[in-house]
PDB file of C-alpha atoms and ligand atoms in Angstrom:
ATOM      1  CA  UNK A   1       0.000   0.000   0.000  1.00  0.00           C
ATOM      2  CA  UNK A   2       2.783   2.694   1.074  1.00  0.00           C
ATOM      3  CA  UNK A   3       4.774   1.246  -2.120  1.00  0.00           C
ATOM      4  CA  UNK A   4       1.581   1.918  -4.574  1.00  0.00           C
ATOM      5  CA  UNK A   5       0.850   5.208  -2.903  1.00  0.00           C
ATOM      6  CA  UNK A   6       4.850   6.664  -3.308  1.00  0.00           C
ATOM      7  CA  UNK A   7       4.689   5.022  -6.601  1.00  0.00           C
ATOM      8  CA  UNK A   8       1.604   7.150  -7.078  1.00  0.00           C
ATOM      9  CA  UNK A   9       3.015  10.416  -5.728  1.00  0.00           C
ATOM     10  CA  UNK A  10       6.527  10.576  -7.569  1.00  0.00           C
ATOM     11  CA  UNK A  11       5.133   9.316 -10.522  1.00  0.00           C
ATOM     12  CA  UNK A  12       2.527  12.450 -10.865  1.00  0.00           C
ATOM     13  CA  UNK A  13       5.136  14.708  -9.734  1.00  0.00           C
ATOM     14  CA  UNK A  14       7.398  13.345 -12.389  1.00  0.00           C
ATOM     15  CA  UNK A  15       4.890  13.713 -14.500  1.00  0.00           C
ATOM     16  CA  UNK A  16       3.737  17.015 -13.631  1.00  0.00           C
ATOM     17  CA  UNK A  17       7.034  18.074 -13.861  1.00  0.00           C
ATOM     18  CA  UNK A  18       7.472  16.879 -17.590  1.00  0.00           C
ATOM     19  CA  UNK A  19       4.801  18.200 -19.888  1.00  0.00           C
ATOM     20  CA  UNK A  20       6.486  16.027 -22.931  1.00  0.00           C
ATOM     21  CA  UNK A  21       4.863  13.302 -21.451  1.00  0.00           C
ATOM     22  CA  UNK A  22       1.355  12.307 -21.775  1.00  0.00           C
ATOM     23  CA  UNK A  23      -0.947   9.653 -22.828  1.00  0.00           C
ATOM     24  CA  UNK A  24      -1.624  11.868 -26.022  1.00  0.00           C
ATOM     25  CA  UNK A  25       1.576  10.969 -27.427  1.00  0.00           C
ATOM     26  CA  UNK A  26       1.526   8.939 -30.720  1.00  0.00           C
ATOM     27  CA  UNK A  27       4.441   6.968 -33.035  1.00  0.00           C
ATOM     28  CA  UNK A  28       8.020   7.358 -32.686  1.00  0.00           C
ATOM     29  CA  UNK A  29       7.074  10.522 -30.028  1.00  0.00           C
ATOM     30  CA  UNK A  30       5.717   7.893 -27.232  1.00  0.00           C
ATOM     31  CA  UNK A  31       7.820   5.474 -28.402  1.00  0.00           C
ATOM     32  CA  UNK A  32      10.438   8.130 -27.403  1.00  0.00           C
ATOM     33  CA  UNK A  33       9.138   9.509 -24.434  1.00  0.00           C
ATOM     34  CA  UNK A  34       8.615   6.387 -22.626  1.00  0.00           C
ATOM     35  CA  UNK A  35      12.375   5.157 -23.747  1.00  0.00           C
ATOM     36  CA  UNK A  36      13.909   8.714 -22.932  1.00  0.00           C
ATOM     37  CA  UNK A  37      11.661   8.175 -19.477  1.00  0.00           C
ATOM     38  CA  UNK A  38      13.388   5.775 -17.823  1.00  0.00           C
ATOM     39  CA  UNK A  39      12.465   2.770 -15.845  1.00  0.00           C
ATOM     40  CA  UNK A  40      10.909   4.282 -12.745  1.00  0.00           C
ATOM     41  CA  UNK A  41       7.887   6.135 -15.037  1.00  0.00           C
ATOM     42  CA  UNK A  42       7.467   2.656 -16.937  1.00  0.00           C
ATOM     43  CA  UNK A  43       4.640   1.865 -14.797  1.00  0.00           C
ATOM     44  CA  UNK A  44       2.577   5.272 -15.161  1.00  0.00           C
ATOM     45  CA  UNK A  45       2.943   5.271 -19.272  1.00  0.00           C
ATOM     46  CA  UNK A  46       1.929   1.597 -19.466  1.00  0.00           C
ATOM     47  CA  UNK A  47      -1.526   2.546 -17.523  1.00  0.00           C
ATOM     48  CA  UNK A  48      -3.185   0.201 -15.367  1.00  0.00           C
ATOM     49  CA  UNK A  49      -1.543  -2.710 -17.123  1.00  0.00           C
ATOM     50  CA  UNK A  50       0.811  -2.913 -14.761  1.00  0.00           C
ATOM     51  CA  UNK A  51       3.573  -5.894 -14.124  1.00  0.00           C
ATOM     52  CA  UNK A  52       2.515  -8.953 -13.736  1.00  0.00           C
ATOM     53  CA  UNK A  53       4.528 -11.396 -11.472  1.00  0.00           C
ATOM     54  CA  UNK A  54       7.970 -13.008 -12.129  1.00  0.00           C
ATOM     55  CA  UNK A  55       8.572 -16.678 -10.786  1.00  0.00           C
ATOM     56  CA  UNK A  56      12.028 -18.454  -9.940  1.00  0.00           C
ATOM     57  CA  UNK A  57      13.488 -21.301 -11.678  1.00  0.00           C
ATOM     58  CA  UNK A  58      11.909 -23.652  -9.060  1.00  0.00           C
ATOM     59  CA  UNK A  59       8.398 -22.646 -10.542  1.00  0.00           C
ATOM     60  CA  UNK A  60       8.684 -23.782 -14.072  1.00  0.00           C
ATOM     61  CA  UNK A  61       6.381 -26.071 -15.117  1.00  0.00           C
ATOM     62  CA  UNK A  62       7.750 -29.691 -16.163  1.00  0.00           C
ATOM     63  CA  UNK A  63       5.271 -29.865 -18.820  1.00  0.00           C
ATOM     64  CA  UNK A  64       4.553 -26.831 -20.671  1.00  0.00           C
ATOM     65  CA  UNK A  65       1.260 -27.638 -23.293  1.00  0.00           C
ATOM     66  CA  UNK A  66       1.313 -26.542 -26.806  1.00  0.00           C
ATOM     67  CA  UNK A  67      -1.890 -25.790 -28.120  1.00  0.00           C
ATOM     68  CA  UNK A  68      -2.068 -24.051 -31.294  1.00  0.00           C
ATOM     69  CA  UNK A  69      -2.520 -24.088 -35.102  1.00  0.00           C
ATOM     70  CA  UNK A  70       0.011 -26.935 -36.410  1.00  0.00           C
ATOM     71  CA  UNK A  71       3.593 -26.180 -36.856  1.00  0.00           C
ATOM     72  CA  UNK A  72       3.626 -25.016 -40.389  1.00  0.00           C
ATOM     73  CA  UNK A  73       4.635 -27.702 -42.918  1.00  0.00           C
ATOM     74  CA  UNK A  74       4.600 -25.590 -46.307  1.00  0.00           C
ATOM     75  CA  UNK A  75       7.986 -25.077 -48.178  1.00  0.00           C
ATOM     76  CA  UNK A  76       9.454 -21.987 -47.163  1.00  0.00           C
ATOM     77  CA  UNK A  77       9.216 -22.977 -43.445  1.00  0.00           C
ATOM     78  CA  UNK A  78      10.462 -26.653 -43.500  1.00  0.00           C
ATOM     79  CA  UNK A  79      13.827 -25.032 -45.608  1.00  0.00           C
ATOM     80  CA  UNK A  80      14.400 -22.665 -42.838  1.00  0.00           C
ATOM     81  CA  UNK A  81      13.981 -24.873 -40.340  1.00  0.00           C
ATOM     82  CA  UNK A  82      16.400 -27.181 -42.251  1.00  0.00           C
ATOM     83  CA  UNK A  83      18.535 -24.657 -42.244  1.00  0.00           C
ATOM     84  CA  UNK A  84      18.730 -23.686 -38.596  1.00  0.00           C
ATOM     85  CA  UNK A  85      16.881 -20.175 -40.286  1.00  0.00           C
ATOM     86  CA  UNK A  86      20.062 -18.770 -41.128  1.00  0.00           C
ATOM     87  CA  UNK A  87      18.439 -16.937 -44.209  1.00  0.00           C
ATOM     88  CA  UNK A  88      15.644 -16.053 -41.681  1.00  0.00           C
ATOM     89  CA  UNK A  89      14.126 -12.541 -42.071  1.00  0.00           C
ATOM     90  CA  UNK A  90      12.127 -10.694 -39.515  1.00  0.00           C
ATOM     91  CA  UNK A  91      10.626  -7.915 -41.312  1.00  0.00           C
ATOM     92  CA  UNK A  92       9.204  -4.877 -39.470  1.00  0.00           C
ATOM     93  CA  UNK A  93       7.803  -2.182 -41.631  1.00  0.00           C
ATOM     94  CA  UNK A  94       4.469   0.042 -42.308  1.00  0.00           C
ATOM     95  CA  UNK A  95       4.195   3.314 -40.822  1.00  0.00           C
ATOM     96  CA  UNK A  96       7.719   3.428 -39.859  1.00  0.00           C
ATOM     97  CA  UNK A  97      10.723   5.674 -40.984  1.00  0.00           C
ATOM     98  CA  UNK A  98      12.768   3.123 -40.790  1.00  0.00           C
ATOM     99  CA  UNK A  99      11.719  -0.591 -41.881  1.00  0.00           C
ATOM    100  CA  UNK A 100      13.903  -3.366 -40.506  1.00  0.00           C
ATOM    101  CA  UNK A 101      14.865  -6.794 -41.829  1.00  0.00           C
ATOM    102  CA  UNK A 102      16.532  -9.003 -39.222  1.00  0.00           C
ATOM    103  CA  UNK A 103      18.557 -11.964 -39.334  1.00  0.00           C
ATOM    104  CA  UNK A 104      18.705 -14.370 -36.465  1.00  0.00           C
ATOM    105  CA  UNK A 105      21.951 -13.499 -36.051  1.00  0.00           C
ATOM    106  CA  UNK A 106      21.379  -9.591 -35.413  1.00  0.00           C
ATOM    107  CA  UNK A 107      17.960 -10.454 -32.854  1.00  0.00           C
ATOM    108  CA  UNK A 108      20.686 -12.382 -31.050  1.00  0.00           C
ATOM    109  CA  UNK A 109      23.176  -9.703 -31.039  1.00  0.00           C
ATOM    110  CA  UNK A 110      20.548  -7.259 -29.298  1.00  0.00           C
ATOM    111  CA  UNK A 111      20.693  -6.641 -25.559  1.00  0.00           C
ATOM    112  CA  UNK A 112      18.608  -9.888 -24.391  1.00  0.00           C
ATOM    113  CA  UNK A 113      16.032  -9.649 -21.435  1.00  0.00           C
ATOM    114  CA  UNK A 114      14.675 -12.921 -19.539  1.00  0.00           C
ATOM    115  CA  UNK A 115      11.783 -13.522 -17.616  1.00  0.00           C
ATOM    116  CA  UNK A 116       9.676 -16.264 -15.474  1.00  0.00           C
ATOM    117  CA  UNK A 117       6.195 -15.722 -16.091  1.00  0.00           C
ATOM    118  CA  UNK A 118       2.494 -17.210 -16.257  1.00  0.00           C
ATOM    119  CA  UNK A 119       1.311 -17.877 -19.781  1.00  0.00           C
ATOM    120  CA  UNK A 120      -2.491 -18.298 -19.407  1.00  0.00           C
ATOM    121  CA  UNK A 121      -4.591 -19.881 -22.055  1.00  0.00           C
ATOM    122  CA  UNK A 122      -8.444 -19.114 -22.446  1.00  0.00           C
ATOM    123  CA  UNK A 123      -9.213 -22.385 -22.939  1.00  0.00           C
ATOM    124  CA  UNK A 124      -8.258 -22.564 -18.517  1.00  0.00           C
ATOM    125  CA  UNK A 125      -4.653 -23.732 -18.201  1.00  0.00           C
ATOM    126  CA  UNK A 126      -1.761 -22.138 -17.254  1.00  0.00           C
ATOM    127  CA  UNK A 127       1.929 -22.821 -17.465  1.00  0.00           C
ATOM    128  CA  UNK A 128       5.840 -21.276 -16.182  1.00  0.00           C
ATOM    129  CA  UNK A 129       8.194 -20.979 -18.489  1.00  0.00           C
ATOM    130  CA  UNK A 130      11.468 -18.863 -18.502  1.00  0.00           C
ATOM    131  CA  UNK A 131      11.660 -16.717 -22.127  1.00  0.00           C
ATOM    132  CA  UNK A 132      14.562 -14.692 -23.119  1.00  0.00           C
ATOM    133  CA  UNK A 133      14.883 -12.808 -26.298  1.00  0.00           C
ATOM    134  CA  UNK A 134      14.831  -9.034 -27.101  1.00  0.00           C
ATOM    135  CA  UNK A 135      12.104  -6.601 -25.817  1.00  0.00           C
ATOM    136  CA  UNK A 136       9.498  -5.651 -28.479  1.00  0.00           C
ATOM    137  CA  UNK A 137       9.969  -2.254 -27.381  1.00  0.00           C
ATOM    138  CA  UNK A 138      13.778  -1.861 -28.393  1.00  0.00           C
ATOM    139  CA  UNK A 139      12.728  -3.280 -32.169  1.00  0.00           C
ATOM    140  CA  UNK A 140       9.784  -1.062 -32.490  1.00  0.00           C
ATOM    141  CA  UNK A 141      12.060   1.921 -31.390  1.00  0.00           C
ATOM    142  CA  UNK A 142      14.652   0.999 -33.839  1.00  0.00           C
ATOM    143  CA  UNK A 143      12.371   1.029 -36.973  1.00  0.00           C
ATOM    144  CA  UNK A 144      10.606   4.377 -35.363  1.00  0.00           C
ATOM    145  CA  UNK A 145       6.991   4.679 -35.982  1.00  0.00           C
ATOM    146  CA  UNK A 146       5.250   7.585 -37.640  1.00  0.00           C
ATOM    147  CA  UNK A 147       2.724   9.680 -35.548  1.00  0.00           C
ATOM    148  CA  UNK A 148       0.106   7.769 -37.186  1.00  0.00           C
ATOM    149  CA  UNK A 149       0.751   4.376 -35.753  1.00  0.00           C
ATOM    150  CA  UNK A 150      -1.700   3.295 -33.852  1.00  0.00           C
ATOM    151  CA  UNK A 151      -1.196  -0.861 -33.320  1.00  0.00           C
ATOM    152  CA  UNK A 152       1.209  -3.279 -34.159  1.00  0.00           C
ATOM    153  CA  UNK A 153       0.723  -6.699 -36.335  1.00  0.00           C
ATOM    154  CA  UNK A 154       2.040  -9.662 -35.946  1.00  0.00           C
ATOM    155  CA  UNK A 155       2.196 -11.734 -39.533  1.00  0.00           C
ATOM    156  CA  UNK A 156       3.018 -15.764 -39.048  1.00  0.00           C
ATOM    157  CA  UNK A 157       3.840 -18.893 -40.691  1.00  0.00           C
ATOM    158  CA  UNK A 158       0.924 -20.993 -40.055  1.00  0.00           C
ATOM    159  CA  UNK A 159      -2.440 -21.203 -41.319  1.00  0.00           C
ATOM    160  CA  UNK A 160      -5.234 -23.088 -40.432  1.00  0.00           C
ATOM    161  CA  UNK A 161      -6.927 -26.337 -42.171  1.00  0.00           C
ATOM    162  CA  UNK A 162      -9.229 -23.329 -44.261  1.00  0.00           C
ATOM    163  CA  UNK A 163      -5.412 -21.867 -45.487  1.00  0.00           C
ATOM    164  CA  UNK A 164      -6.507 -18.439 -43.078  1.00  0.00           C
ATOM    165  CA  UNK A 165      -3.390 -17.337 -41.856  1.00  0.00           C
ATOM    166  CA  UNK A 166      -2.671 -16.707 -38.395  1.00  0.00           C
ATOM    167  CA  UNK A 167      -2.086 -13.177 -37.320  1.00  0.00           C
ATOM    168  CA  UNK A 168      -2.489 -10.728 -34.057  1.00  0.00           C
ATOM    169  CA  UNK A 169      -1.893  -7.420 -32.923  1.00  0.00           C
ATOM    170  CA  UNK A 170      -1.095  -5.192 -29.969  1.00  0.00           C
ATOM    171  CA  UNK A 171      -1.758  -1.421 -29.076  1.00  0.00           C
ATOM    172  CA  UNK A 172       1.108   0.785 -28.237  1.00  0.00           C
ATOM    173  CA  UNK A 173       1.065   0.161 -24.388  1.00  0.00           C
ATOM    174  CA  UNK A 174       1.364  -3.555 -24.963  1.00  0.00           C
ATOM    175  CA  UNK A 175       3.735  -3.568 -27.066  1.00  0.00           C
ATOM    176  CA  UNK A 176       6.396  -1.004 -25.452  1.00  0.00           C
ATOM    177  CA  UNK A 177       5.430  -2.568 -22.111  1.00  0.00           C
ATOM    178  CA  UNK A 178       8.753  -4.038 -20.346  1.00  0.00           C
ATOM    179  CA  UNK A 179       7.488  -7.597 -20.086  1.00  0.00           C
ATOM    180  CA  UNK A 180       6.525  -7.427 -23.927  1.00  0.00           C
ATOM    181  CA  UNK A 181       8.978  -9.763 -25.202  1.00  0.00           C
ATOM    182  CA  UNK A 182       9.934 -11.130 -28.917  1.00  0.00           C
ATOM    183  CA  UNK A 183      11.265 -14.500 -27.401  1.00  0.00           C
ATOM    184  CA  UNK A 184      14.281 -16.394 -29.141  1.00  0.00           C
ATOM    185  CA  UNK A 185      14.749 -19.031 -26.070  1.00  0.00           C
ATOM    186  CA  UNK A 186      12.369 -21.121 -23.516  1.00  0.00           C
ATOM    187  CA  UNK A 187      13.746 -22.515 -20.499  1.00  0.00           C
ATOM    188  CA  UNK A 188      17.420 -21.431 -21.974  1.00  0.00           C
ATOM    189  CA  UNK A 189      17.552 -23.645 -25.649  1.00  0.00           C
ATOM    190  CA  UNK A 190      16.150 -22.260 -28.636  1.00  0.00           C
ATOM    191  CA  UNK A 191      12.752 -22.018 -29.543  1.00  0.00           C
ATOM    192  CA  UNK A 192      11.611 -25.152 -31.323  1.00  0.00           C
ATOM    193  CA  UNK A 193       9.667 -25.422 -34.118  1.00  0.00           C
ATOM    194  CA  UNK A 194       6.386 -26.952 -32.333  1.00  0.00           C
ATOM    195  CA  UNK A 195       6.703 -23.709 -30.092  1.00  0.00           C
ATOM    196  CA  UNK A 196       6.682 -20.996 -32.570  1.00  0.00           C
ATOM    197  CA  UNK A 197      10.758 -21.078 -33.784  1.00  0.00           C
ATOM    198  CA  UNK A 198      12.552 -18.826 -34.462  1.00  0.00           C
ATOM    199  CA  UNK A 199      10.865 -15.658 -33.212  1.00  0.00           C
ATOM    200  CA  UNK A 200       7.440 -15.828 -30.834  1.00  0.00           C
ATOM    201  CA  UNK A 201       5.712 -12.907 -29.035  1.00  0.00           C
ATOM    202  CA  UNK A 202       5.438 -13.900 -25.438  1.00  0.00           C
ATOM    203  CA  UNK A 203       3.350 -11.155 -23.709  1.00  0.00           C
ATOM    204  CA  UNK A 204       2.229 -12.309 -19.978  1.00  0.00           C
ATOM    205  CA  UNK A 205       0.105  -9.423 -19.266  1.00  0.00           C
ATOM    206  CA  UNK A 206      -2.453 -10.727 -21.742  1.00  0.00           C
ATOM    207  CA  UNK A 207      -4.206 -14.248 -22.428  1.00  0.00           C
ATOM    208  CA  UNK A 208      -2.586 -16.917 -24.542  1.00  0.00           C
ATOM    209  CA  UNK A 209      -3.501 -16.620 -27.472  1.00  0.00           C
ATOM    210  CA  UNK A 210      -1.769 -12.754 -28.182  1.00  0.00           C
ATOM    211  CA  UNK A 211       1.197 -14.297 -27.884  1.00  0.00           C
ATOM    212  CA  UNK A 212       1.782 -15.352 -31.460  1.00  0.00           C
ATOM    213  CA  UNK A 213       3.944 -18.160 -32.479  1.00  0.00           C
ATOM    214  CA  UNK A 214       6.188 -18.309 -36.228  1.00  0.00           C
ATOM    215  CA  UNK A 215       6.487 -14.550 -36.177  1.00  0.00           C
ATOM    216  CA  UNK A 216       7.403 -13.193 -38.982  1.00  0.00           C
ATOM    217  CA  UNK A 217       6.636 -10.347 -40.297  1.00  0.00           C
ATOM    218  CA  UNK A 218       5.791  -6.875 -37.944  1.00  0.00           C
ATOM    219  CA  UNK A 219       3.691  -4.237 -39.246  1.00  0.00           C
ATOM    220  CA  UNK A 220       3.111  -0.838 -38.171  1.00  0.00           C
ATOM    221  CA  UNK A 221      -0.308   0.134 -38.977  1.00  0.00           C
ATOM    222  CA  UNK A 222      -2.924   2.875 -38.169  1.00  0.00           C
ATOM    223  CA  UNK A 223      -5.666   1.254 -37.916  1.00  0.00           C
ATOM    224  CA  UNK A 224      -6.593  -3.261 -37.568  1.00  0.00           C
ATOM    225  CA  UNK A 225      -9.540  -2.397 -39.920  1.00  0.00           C
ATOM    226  CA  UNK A 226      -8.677  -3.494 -43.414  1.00  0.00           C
ATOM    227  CA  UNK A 227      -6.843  -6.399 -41.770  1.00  0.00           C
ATOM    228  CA  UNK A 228      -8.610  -9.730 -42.839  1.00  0.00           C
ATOM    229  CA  UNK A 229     -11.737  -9.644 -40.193  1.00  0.00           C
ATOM    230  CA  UNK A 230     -10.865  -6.716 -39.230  1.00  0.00           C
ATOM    231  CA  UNK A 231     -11.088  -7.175 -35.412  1.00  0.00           C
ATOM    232  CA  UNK A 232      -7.146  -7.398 -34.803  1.00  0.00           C
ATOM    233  CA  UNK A 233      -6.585 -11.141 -34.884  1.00  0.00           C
ATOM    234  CA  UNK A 234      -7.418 -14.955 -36.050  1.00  0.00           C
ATOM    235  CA  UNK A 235      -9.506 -15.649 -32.671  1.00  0.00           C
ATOM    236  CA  UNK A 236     -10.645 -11.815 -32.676  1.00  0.00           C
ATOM    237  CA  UNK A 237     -11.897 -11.952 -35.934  1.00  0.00           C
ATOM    238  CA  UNK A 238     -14.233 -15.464 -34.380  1.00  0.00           C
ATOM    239  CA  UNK A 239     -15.821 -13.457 -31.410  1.00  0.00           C
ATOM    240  CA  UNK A 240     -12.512 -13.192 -28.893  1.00  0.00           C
ATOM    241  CA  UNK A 241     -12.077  -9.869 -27.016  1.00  0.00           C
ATOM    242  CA  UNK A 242      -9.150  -7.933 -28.808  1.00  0.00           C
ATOM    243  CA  UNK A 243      -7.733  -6.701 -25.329  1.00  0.00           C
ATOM    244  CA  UNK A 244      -6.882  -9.948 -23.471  1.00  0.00           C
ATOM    245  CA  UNK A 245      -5.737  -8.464 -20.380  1.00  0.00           C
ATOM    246  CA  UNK A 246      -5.065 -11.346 -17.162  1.00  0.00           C
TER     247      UNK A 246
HETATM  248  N1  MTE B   1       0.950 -18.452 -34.767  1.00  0.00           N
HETATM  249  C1  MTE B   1       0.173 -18.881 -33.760  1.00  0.00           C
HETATM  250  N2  MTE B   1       0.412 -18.411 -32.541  1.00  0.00           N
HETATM  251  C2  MTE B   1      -0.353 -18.820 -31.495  1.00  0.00           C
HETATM  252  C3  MTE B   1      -1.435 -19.716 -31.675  1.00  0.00           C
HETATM  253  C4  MTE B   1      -1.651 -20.196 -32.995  1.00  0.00           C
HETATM  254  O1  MTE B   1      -2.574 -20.989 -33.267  1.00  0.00           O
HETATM  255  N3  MTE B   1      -0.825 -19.759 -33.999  1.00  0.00           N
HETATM  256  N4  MTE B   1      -2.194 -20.105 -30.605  1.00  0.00           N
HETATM  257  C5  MTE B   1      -2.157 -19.235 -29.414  1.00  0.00           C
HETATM  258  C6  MTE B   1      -2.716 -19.837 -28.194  1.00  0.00           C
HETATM  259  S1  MTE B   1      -4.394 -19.882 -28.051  1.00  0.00           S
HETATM  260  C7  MTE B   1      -1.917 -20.236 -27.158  1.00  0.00           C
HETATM  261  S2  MTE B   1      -2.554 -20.781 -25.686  1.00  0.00           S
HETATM  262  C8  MTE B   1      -0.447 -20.248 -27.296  1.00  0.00           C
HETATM  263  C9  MTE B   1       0.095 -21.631 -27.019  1.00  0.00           C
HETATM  264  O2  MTE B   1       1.490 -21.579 -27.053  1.00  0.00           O
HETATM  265  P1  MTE B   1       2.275 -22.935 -26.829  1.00  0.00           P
HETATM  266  O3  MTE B   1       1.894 -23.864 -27.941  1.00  0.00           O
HETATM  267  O4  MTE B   1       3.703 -22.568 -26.789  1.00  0.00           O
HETATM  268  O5  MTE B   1       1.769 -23.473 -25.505  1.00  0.00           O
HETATM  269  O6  MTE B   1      -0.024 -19.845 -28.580  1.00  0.00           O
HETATM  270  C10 MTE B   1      -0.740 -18.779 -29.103  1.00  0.00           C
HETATM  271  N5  MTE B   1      -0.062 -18.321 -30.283  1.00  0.00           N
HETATM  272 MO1   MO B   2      -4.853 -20.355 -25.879  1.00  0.00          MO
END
């Protein structure tokens, strides 16, 4: 209580004290302002999302399910996967100035966060799992979104048994919050194929099912309305609530 409360108090002085900052903020300038911000106003620019809680090794589930659309079997993913995805690409582009392509090699050269977390499916089970791979946040900021960004889309490999492709998206508050993670590991080895290799979102402040799997392709858009269903995602577009907040 004293913690939330002085959390409370500096963080509306800070903010007070720092007109640049404000919800209003759109593209690379909130991208910006929260980076420029620092950790300690993380928690006021992010909302009431808030942080969900971290777990220690001892936690991790044994068995970890995977539920999702099959691993994709179609040509261009079994040949990267043959190849260990060295000619991998993750693309990041739309209303950006500056549109990214990025090998394996360079996600893996970026600094590298970790986290223990809770990944809760709708379906009712949950699961611990360690992740480690590069904060969303530090690739959105690199390809530095135009004012009129207003989500982020997540493009995959797989499809389901109709051929409708997988996809999902995230508002700007998800996706620059700290725990918003483009995952390259699970429990410490690489991401396997069955669990979304090379790149997956993992994002434990919402249900399962915005974490996408077989990322590979990021786009900055204004608006998730000329985007298949237009709701903002496979199970959106079938009834789901866009914001899947735990
Ligand atoms: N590309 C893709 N990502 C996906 C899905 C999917 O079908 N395709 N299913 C989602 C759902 S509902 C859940 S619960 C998790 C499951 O992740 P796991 O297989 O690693 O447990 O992946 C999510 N991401
Ligand atoms: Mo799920």
């Amino acid at each position: 209580m004293k913690r939330q409360l002085f959390i409370a108090t500096s963080l509306s002085a800070a903010l007070a004290g720092c007109g640049a900052i404000g919800t209003k903020l759109t593209g690379n300038d909130r991208v910006h302002a929260i980076l420029d911000a620092g950790e300690n106003l993380d928690l006021a620019l992010i909302g009431t999302h808030g942080l969900v809680r971290e777990y220690s090794t001892r936690d991790i589930s044994p068995d970890f399910p995977i539920n999702s659309l099959d691993t994709p079997v179609d040509a261009t993913y079994v040949h990267l996967m043959r190849t260990a995805f060295t000619s991998f690409r993750l693309v990041v582009d739309g209303v950006v100035d500056r549109p990214l392509s990025l090998s394996l090699a360079q996600l893996n050269a970026m600094p590298q966060t970790a986290q223990i977390t809770r990944h809760d499916c709708v379906e009712g089970w949950s699961a611990i799992a360690q992740w480690s791979g590069v904060a969303l946040r530090d690739v959105v900021a690199m390809a530095r979104p135009r004012k009129e960004a207003g989500f982020i889309v997540f493009r995959t490999f797989d499809r389901d048994a109709n051929g409708v492709p997988y996809y999902e998206s995230l508002d700007f508050s998800q996706a620059l919050h700290p725990q918003t993670l483009l995952a390259l590991k699970q429990n410490g080895a690489p991401i396997t194929p069955d669990r979304g290799a090379p790149v997956r979102l993992k994002i434990p402040t919402q249900l399962g099912y915005k974490s996408a799997k077989w990322v590979r392709h990021i786009q900055v858009v204004p608006s998730l309305a000329h985007l298949f269903g237009g709701q903002g995602g496979y199970w959106e577009d079938q009834g789901y609530q866009w914001y899947a907040g735990i």
